[in-house]
């Protein structure tokens, strides 16, 4: 039986660990039992730290193809400098605190999240990947919600059916408190 290729976009996927990878990991694992071959586009190891669990890779069979596209994460740039400043003394600790706050604020200004630059940069390579492997559909999961942004762009370019898996609420989440305020309107438009 000829397998149907499914382009799966999930920034968080093994070898990363944590609860956010489980759902897509097992979708990819079991889709192959039903005649599909998952083509998983993911961000790979997190350069700024975070949980890693390479044992999760053992869950995948040979039908699952993984394509790693690492992202530039702003914390990669500022975290080492902040740590260095914190070791320098009280005045430097204040600078480190301000640097961390500035990084956090800049991350809040971009929509749907700080990985939107990754999604922009990955659009053409992912379109080429989908064409090369003759993907029949797109599946994306969030968060990060930039996964959906990337999937939407690929769908627009190729006209493939798209399944958007909202694992978590976005703008209706009670913890959602965008700053600056203009981001709420933009996120709401993206979500629809």
Coordinates of N, CA and C in Angstrom, one line a residue, residues 56-172:
X56 N 12.5 9.6 23.9 CA 11.3 9.7 23.2 C 11.4 9.3 21.7
X57 N 12.6 9.5 21.2 CA 12.9 9.1 19.8 C 12.7 7.6 19.6
X58 N 12.9 6.8 20.6 CA 12.7 5.4 20.5 C 11.3 5.0 20.2
X59 N 10.3 5.9 20.6 CA 8.9 5.7 20.3 C 8.6 5.7 18.8
X60 N 9.4 6.3 18.0 CA 9.1 6.5 16.6 C 9.5 5.4 15.8
X61 N 8.7 5.0 14.8 CA 9.2 4.0 13.9 C 9.8 4.6 12.6
X62 N 10.3 3.7 11.8 CA 11.1 4.2 10.6 C 10.2 5.0 9.6
X63 N 8.9 4.9 9.7 CA 8.0 5.6 8.8 C 7.9 7.1 9.1
X64 N 8.3 7.5 10.3 CA 8.2 8.9 10.7 C 9.5 9.6 10.2
X65 N 9.4 10.6 9.4 CA 10.6 11.3 8.9 C 10.6 12.7 9.7
X66 N 11.8 13.0 10.3 CA 11.9 14.2 11.1 C 12.8 15.2 10.3
X67 N 12.4 16.4 10.3 CA 13.2 17.5 9.6 C 13.4 18.6 10.6
X68 N 14.6 18.8 11.1 CA 14.9 19.7 12.1 C 15.3 21.1 11.5
X69 N 14.6 22.1 11.9 CA 14.9 23.5 11.5 C 15.1 24.3 12.8
X70 N 16.3 24.4 13.3 CA 16.4 25.2 14.6 C 16.1 26.7 14.4
X71 N 15.6 27.3 15.4 CA 15.3 28.7 15.4 C 16.2 29.5 16.2
X72 N 16.3 30.8 15.9 CA 17.0 31.7 16.7 C 16.0 32.2 17.8
X73 N 16.4 31.9 19.1 CA 15.5 32.3 20.2 C 16.2 33.5 20.9
X74 N 15.5 34.6 21.1 CA 16.1 35.8 21.7 C 16.9 35.5 23.0
X75 N 16.3 34.6 23.8 CA 17.0 34.3 25.0 C 18.4 33.7 24.8
X76 N 18.6 33.1 23.7 CA 20.0 32.6 23.4 C 21.0 33.7 23.4
X77 N 20.6 34.8 23.0 CA 21.5 36.0 22.9 C 21.7 36.6 24.3
X78 N 20.6 36.8 25.0 CA 20.7 37.6 26.2 C 21.0 36.8 27.5
X79 N 20.6 35.5 27.5 CA 20.8 34.7 28.8 C 22.3 34.6 29.2
X80 N 23.2 34.3 28.3 CA 24.6 34.2 28.7 C 25.1 35.5 29.3
X81 N 24.8 36.6 28.6 CA 25.2 37.9 29.0 C 24.6 38.3 30.4
X82 N 23.3 38.0 30.6 CA 22.7 38.2 31.9 C 23.4 37.5 33.0
X83 N 23.7 36.2 32.7 CA 24.4 35.4 33.7 C 25.7 36.0 34.1
X84 N 26.5 36.5 33.1 CA 27.8 37.1 33.3 C 27.6 38.3 34.1
X85 N 26.6 39.2 33.8 CA 26.3 40.4 34.5 C 26.0 40.1 36.0
X86 N 25.2 39.1 36.2 CA 24.8 38.7 37.6 C 26.0 38.4 38.4
X87 N 27.0 37.8 37.9 CA 28.2 37.4 38.6 C 29.1 38.6 38.9
X88 N 28.9 39.8 38.3 CA 29.8 40.9 38.4 C 29.5 41.8 39.6
X89 N 28.3 41.7 40.2 CA 28.1 42.5 41.4 C 26.7 43.2 41.3
X90 N 26.4 44.0 42.3 CA 25.1 44.6 42.4 C 24.7 45.5 41.3
X91 N 25.5 46.4 40.8 CA 25.2 47.3 39.7 C 24.9 46.4 38.4
X92 N 25.8 45.5 38.2 CA 25.6 44.6 37.0 C 24.3 43.8 37.1
X93 N 24.0 43.4 38.3 CA 22.7 42.6 38.4 C 21.5 43.5 38.0
X94 N 21.5 44.7 38.3 CA 20.5 45.6 37.8 C 20.4 45.7 36.3
X95 N 21.6 45.7 35.7 CA 21.6 45.7 34.2 C 21.1 44.4 33.7
X96 N 21.5 43.3 34.3 CA 21.0 42.0 33.9 C 19.5 42.0 33.9
X97 N 18.9 42.5 35.0 CA 17.5 42.5 35.2 C 16.8 43.3 34.1
X98 N 17.4 44.5 33.8 CA 16.8 45.3 32.7 C 16.9 44.6 31.4
X99 N 18.0 44.0 31.1 CA 18.2 43.2 29.9 C 17.1 42.1 29.7
X100 N 16.9 41.4 30.8 CA 15.9 40.3 30.8 C 14.5 40.9 30.5
X101 N 14.2 42.0 31.2 CA 12.9 42.7 31.0 C 12.7 43.1 29.6
X102 N 13.8 43.7 29.0 CA 13.7 44.2 27.6 C 13.5 43.1 26.7
X103 N 14.2 42.0 26.8 CA 14.0 40.8 26.0 C 12.6 40.3 26.1
X104 N 12.1 40.2 27.3 CA 10.7 39.7 27.5 C 9.7 40.7 26.8
X105 N 9.9 42.0 26.9 CA 9.0 42.9 26.3 C 9.0 42.8 24.8
X106 N 10.2 42.6 24.2 CA 10.3 42.5 22.8 C 9.7 41.2 22.3
X107 N 9.8 40.1 23.1 CA 9.1 38.9 22.7 C 7.6 39.0 22.8
X108 N 7.1 39.9 23.7 CA 5.6 40.1 23.8 C 5.1 41.0 22.6
X109 N 6.0 41.7 22.0 CA 5.5 42.6 20.9 C 5.2 41.9 19.6
X110 N 5.8 40.7 19.4 CA 5.6 40.0 18.2 C 4.4 39.0 18.3
X111 N 3.7 38.8 17.2 CA 2.5 38.0 17.2 C 2.6 37.0 16.1
X112 N 2.3 35.8 16.3 CA 1.6 35.3 17.4 C 2.5 35.0 18.6
X113 N 3.8 34.8 18.4 CA 4.7 34.6 19.5 C 6.1 34.9 19.0
X114 N 7.1 34.7 19.9 CA 8.5 35.0 19.5 C 9.0 34.1 18.4
X115 N 8.3 33.0 18.0 CA 8.8 32.1 17.0 C 8.3 32.5 15.6
X116 N 7.6 33.6 15.5 CA 7.1 34.0 14.2 C 8.2 34.2 13.2
X117 N 9.4 34.6 13.6 CA 10.5 34.8 12.7 C 11.0 33.5 12.2
X118 N 10.9 32.4 13.0 CA 11.2 31.1 12.6 C 10.2 30.7 11.5
X119 N 9.0 30.9 11.7 CA 7.9 30.5 10.8 C 8.1 31.3 9.4
X120 N 8.4 32.5 9.5 CA 8.7 33.3 8.3 C 9.8 32.7 7.5
X121 N 10.9 32.4 8.2 CA 12.1 31.9 7.6 C 11.9 30.5 7.0
X122 N 11.0 29.7 7.6 CA 10.8 28.3 7.3 C 9.8 28.1 6.2
X123 N 9.1 29.2 5.8 CA 8.0 29.0 4.8 C 8.5 28.4 3.5
X124 N 9.5 28.9 2.9 CA 9.9 28.4 1.6 C 10.6 27.0 1.7
X125 N 11.4 26.8 2.7 CA 12.0 25.4 2.8 C 10.9 24.3 3.1
X126 N 9.9 24.7 3.9 CA 8.8 23.7 4.2 C 7.9 23.5 3.0
X127 N 7.7 24.6 2.2 CA 6.9 24.4 0.9 C 7.7 23.4 0.0
X128 N 9.0 23.6 -0.1 CA 9.8 22.7 -0.9 C 9.8 21.3 -0.4
X129 N 9.8 21.1 0.9 CA 9.8 19.8 1.5 C 8.4 19.1 1.2
X130 N 7.3 19.9 1.3 CA 6.0 19.4 1.0 C 5.9 18.9 -0.5
X131 N 6.5 19.7 -1.3 CA 6.5 19.4 -2.8 C 7.3 18.1 -3.0
X132 N 8.5 18.1 -2.5 CA 9.4 17.0 -2.7 C 8.8 15.7 -2.3
X133 N 8.2 15.7 -1.1 CA 7.6 14.4 -0.6 C 6.1 14.3 -1.0
X134 N 5.6 15.2 -1.8 CA 4.2 15.1 -2.3 C 3.2 14.9 -1.1
X135 N 3.3 15.9 -0.1 CA 2.4 15.9 1.0 C 1.0 16.0 0.6
X136 N 0.1 15.3 1.2 CA -1.3 15.3 0.8 C -2.1 16.2 1.8
X137 N -1.6 16.5 2.9 CA -2.3 17.4 3.9 C -1.3 18.0 4.9
X138 N -1.7 18.9 5.6 CA -0.9 19.6 6.6 C -1.6 19.5 8.0
X139 N -0.8 19.2 9.0 CA -1.3 19.2 10.4 C -0.3 20.1 11.2
X140 N -0.9 21.0 12.0 CA -0.1 21.8 12.9 C -0.7 21.8 14.2
X141 N 0.1 22.0 15.2 CA -0.3 22.0 16.6 C 0.2 23.2 17.3
X142 N -0.5 23.7 18.3 CA 0.0 24.9 19.1 C -0.3 24.7 20.5
X143 N 0.5 25.2 21.3 CA 1.4 26.2 21.1 C 2.8 25.7 20.8
X144 N 3.7 26.5 20.3 CA 3.6 27.9 19.9 C 2.7 28.0 18.7
X145 N 2.0 29.2 18.7 CA 1.0 29.4 17.7 C 1.6 29.8 16.4
X146 N 2.9 30.0 16.4 CA 3.6 30.2 15.1 C 3.6 29.0 14.2
X147 N 3.4 27.8 14.8 CA 3.2 26.6 14.0 C 2.0 26.7 13.1
X148 N 0.9 27.3 13.6 CA -0.3 27.5 12.8 C 0.0 28.6 11.7
X149 N 0.7 29.6 12.0 CA 1.1 30.6 11.1 C 1.8 30.0 9.9
X150 N 2.8 29.2 10.2 CA 3.6 28.5 9.2 C 2.7 27.6 8.3
X151 N 1.9 26.8 9.0 CA 1.0 25.9 8.3 C 0.0 26.7 7.3
X152 N -0.5 27.8 7.8 CA -1.4 28.6 7.0 C -0.7 29.1 5.8
X153 N 0.6 29.5 5.9 CA 1.3 30.0 4.8 C 1.6 28.9 3.7
X154 N 1.9 27.7 4.2 CA 2.1 26.6 3.3 C 0.8 26.2 2.6
X155 N -0.3 26.2 3.4 CA -1.6 25.9 2.8 C -2.0 26.9 1.7
X156 N -1.7 28.2 2.0 CA -2.0 29.2 0.9 C -1.2 29.0 -0.3
X157 N 0.1 28.6 -0.2 CA 1.0 28.4 -1.3 C 0.6 27.1 -2.1
X158 N 0.2 26.0 -1.4 CA 0.0 24.7 -2.1 C -1.4 24.3 -2.2
X159 N -2.3 24.9 -1.4 CA -3.7 24.5 -1.5 C -4.1 23.2 -0.9
X160 N -3.2 22.8 0.1 CA -3.5 21.5 0.7 C -4.5 21.6 1.8
X161 N -5.2 20.5 2.2 CA -6.1 20.6 3.3 C -5.2 20.7 4.6
X162 N -5.7 21.4 5.6 CA -5.0 21.8 6.8 C -5.8 21.5 8.0
X163 N -5.2 20.7 9.0 CA -5.9 20.5 10.3 C -5.1 21.2 11.3
X164 N -5.7 22.2 12.0 CA -5.1 23.0 13.0 C -5.5 22.5 14.4
X165 N -4.6 21.9 15.1 CA -4.8 21.3 16.4 C -4.5 22.4 17.5
X166 N -5.6 22.9 18.1 CA -5.4 23.9 19.2 C -5.4 23.1 20.5
X167 N -4.2 22.6 20.9 CA -4.2 21.9 22.2 C -4.6 22.7 23.4
X168 N -4.3 24.0 23.3 CA -4.7 24.9 24.4 C -5.4 26.1 23.8
X169 N -6.2 26.7 24.7 CA -6.8 28.0 24.3 C -5.7 29.0 24.0
X170 N -6.1 30.0 23.2 CA -5.2 31.0 22.9 C -5.7 32.3 23.5
X171 N -6.5 33.1 22.7 CA -6.9 34.4 23.2 C -8.0 34.2 24.3
X172 N -8.7 33.1 24.4 CA -9.7 32.9 25.4 C -9.1 32.3 26.7

